[in-house]
Amino acid sequence: MDDIDSLQTWLAPLLEKLSDKQRMRLAREVARDLRAANTANMRAQRGPDGQAWEPRKQPLRAQRGQVRKSAQTMFQKLRTAKHLKAGAQGGDAVVQFLGRTERIARVHHLGLRDQVKPGGPQYDYPARPLLGFPDGFEERLKDRILAHLAGR
């Protein structure tokens, strides 16, 4: 968190010199970069800090006649651009889940208790952080901002 605060103090004077339109364009670019970094972490089954997620609970045996899916990655649909939105709001870069997807992501991100399916049993999901600032993202952010400022 200290890195973000120091980045903000370094960044504030530079952003003041930009127009609102340029600030919004930069915020959208940063949000896209952050979404791509978080999507890559979800694909690799790890949190923003690089720590591997707890594996999915596997059933003891598959139902009769059912083909067992091996090594299916979690959150395949949640990490798509349809569900994981990146954009700018008021000059701020925003990466978020919306609607029903937001509830599902919150349960898994925080490790809450929820129903497996509507009307089904309750399950305590392990915490699997989905969104955050990945390691080394601050450097990529600085590079992106400097490249944007140089390309004026």
CSV table of C-alpha atoms in Angstrom, one decimal:
chain,number,residue,atom,x,y,z
A,1,MET,CA,0.0,0.0,0.0
A,2,ASP,CA,2.9,2.3,0.7
A,3,ASP,CA,4.0,1.9,-3.0
A,4,ILE,CA,0.6,3.1,-4.2
A,5,ASP,CA,0.8,6.2,-1.9
A,6,SER,CA,4.3,7.1,-3.0
A,7,LEU,CA,3.2,6.5,-6.6
A,8,GLN,CA,0.2,8.8,-6.1
A,9,THR,CA,2.4,11.6,-4.7
A,10,TRP,CA,4.8,11.2,-7.7
A,11,LEU,CA,1.9,11.1,-10.1
A,12,ALA,CA,-0.3,14.0,-8.9
A,13,PRO,CA,1.7,16.9,-10.3
A,14,LEU,CA,2.1,15.2,-13.7
A,15,LEU,CA,-1.6,14.5,-14.0
A,16,GLU,CA,-2.5,18.1,-13.1
A,17,LYS,CA,-0.8,19.3,-16.3
A,18,LEU,CA,-3.1,17.1,-18.5
A,19,SER,CA,-6.5,18.1,-19.8
A,20,ASP,CA,-9.6,16.2,-18.7
A,21,LYS,CA,-9.7,14.4,-22.1
A,22,GLN,CA,-6.1,13.3,-21.8
A,23,ARG,CA,-6.6,12.2,-18.2
A,24,MET,CA,-9.6,10.1,-19.2
A,25,ARG,CA,-7.6,8.5,-22.1
A,26,LEU,CA,-4.7,7.7,-19.8
A,27,ALA,CA,-7.1,6.2,-17.1
A,28,ARG,CA,-8.6,3.9,-19.7
A,29,GLU,CA,-5.2,2.7,-20.9
A,30,VAL,CA,-4.1,2.1,-17.3
A,31,ALA,CA,-7.4,0.2,-16.6
A,32,ARG,CA,-6.9,-2.0,-19.6
A,33,ASP,CA,-3.3,-2.8,-18.5
A,34,LEU,CA,-4.6,-3.6,-15.0
A,35,ARG,CA,-7.4,-5.8,-16.4
A,36,ALA,CA,-4.9,-7.7,-18.6
A,37,ALA,CA,-2.5,-8.3,-15.6
A,38,ASN,CA,-5.4,-9.5,-13.4
A,39,THR,CA,-6.7,-11.7,-16.2
A,40,ALA,CA,-3.3,-13.3,-16.6
A,41,ASN,CA,-3.1,-14.0,-12.9
A,42,MET,CA,-6.6,-15.6,-13.0
A,43,ARG,CA,-5.5,-17.8,-15.9
A,44,ALA,CA,-2.4,-18.8,-14.0
A,45,GLN,CA,-4.6,-19.6,-10.9
A,46,ARG,CA,-2.9,-17.2,-8.5
A,47,GLY,CA,-3.7,-14.0,-6.7
A,48,PRO,CA,-2.3,-10.6,-7.4
A,49,ASP,CA,0.5,-11.2,-4.9
A,50,GLY,CA,1.6,-14.3,-6.9
A,51,GLN,CA,0.5,-16.8,-4.3
A,52,ALA,CA,-1.3,-19.9,-5.8
A,53,TRP,CA,-5.0,-20.3,-5.1
A,54,GLU,CA,-6.3,-23.2,-3.1
A,55,PRO,CA,-7.3,-25.9,-5.7
A,56,ARG,CA,-10.9,-26.6,-6.6
A,57,LYS,CA,-12.5,-29.3,-4.5
A,58,GLN,CA,-12.9,-32.4,-6.7
A,59,PRO,CA,-15.7,-34.9,-6.2
A,60,LEU,CA,-14.8,-38.3,-4.9
A,61,ARG,CA,-16.1,-40.0,-8.1
A,62,ALA,CA,-17.8,-38.8,-11.2
A,63,GLN,CA,-21.4,-39.6,-11.8
A,64,ARG,CA,-22.0,-42.8,-13.9
A,65,GLY,CA,-21.5,-42.1,-17.6
A,66,GLN,CA,-20.1,-38.6,-17.1
A,67,VAL,CA,-16.8,-37.7,-18.5
A,68,ARG,CA,-14.6,-36.2,-15.8
A,69,LYS,CA,-13.0,-32.9,-16.7
A,70,SER,CA,-9.4,-32.8,-15.7
A,71,ALA,CA,-7.5,-29.7,-14.6
A,72,GLN,CA,-10.3,-27.3,-15.5
A,73,THR,CA,-9.3,-23.8,-14.6
A,74,MET,CA,-11.5,-21.6,-12.4
A,75,PHE,CA,-13.2,-18.4,-13.5
A,76,GLN,CA,-12.8,-18.9,-17.2
A,77,LYS,CA,-15.9,-16.8,-17.9
A,78,LEU,CA,-15.4,-14.3,-15.1
A,79,ARG,CA,-12.0,-13.2,-16.6
A,80,THR,CA,-13.5,-12.3,-20.0
A,81,ALA,CA,-14.0,-8.6,-21.0
A,82,LYS,CA,-17.8,-9.2,-20.9
A,83,HIS,CA,-17.7,-9.7,-17.1
A,84,LEU,CA,-14.5,-7.9,-16.0
A,85,LYS,CA,-15.0,-4.3,-17.1
A,86,ALA,CA,-12.2,-1.8,-17.4
A,87,GLY,CA,-12.7,1.9,-17.9
A,88,ALA,CA,-12.4,5.4,-16.5
A,89,GLN,CA,-14.8,7.2,-14.2
A,90,GLY,CA,-14.1,10.8,-13.3
A,91,GLY,CA,-10.5,10.5,-14.3
A,92,ASP,CA,-9.9,7.4,-12.2
A,93,ALA,CA,-9.0,4.0,-13.7
A,94,VAL,CA,-11.6,1.4,-12.7
A,95,VAL,CA,-11.5,-2.4,-13.1
A,96,GLN,CA,-14.6,-4.1,-11.7
A,97,PHE,CA,-17.1,-6.9,-12.0
A,98,LEU,CA,-20.8,-5.8,-12.5
A,99,GLY,CA,-24.2,-7.3,-11.6
A,100,ARG,CA,-24.5,-10.9,-10.7
A,101,THR,CA,-20.9,-11.5,-11.6
A,102,GLU,CA,-19.9,-9.0,-8.9
A,103,ARG,CA,-21.6,-11.0,-6.3
A,104,ILE,CA,-19.9,-14.3,-7.4
A,105,ALA,CA,-16.5,-12.6,-7.6
A,106,ARG,CA,-16.9,-11.0,-4.1
A,107,VAL,CA,-17.7,-14.4,-2.6
A,108,HIS,CA,-14.6,-16.0,-4.0
A,109,HIS,CA,-12.4,-12.9,-3.5
A,110,LEU,CA,-13.2,-12.6,0.2
A,111,GLY,CA,-13.8,-16.3,0.9
A,112,LEU,CA,-17.4,-16.0,2.0
A,113,ARG,CA,-20.2,-18.6,2.6
A,114,ASP,CA,-22.7,-19.0,-0.3
A,115,GLN,CA,-25.0,-21.4,-1.9
A,116,VAL,CA,-23.5,-23.7,-4.5
A,117,LYS,CA,-26.6,-23.4,-6.6
A,118,PRO,CA,-29.9,-21.8,-6.0
A,119,GLY,CA,-31.7,-23.8,-3.3
A,120,GLY,CA,-28.7,-26.0,-2.9
A,121,PRO,CA,-26.2,-26.5,0.0
A,122,GLN,CA,-24.1,-23.8,1.6
A,123,TYR,CA,-20.3,-23.9,1.1
A,124,ASP,CA,-17.5,-21.9,2.7
A,125,TYR,CA,-15.4,-20.9,-0.3
A,126,PRO,CA,-11.7,-20.3,0.3
A,127,ALA,CA,-10.4,-16.8,-0.3
A,128,ARG,CA,-9.1,-16.5,-3.8
A,129,PRO,CA,-8.1,-12.9,-4.5
A,130,LEU,CA,-9.2,-12.0,-8.0
A,131,LEU,CA,-8.3,-8.3,-8.3
A,132,GLY,CA,-5.5,-6.2,-7.1
A,133,PHE,CA,-2.2,-4.7,-8.1
A,134,PRO,CA,0.1,-7.5,-9.2
A,135,ASP,CA,3.8,-7.5,-8.3
A,136,GLY,CA,5.8,-5.1,-10.5
A,137,PHE,CA,2.6,-3.4,-11.8
A,138,GLU,CA,3.8,0.0,-10.4
A,139,GLU,CA,6.8,0.0,-12.7
A,140,ARG,CA,4.6,-0.9,-15.7
A,141,LEU,CA,2.3,1.9,-14.6
A,142,LYS,CA,5.1,4.4,-14.4
A,143,ASP,CA,6.3,3.4,-17.9
A,144,ARG,CA,2.8,3.7,-19.3
A,145,ILE,CA,2.3,7.2,-17.8
A,146,LEU,CA,5.7,8.4,-19.0
A,147,ALA,CA,5.1,7.0,-22.5
A,148,HIS,CA,1.7,8.8,-22.6
A,149,LEU,CA,3.3,12.1,-21.5
A,150,ALA,CA,6.1,11.8,-24.0
A,151,GLY,CA,3.6,11.1,-26.8
A,152,ARG,CA,1.6,14.3,-26.3
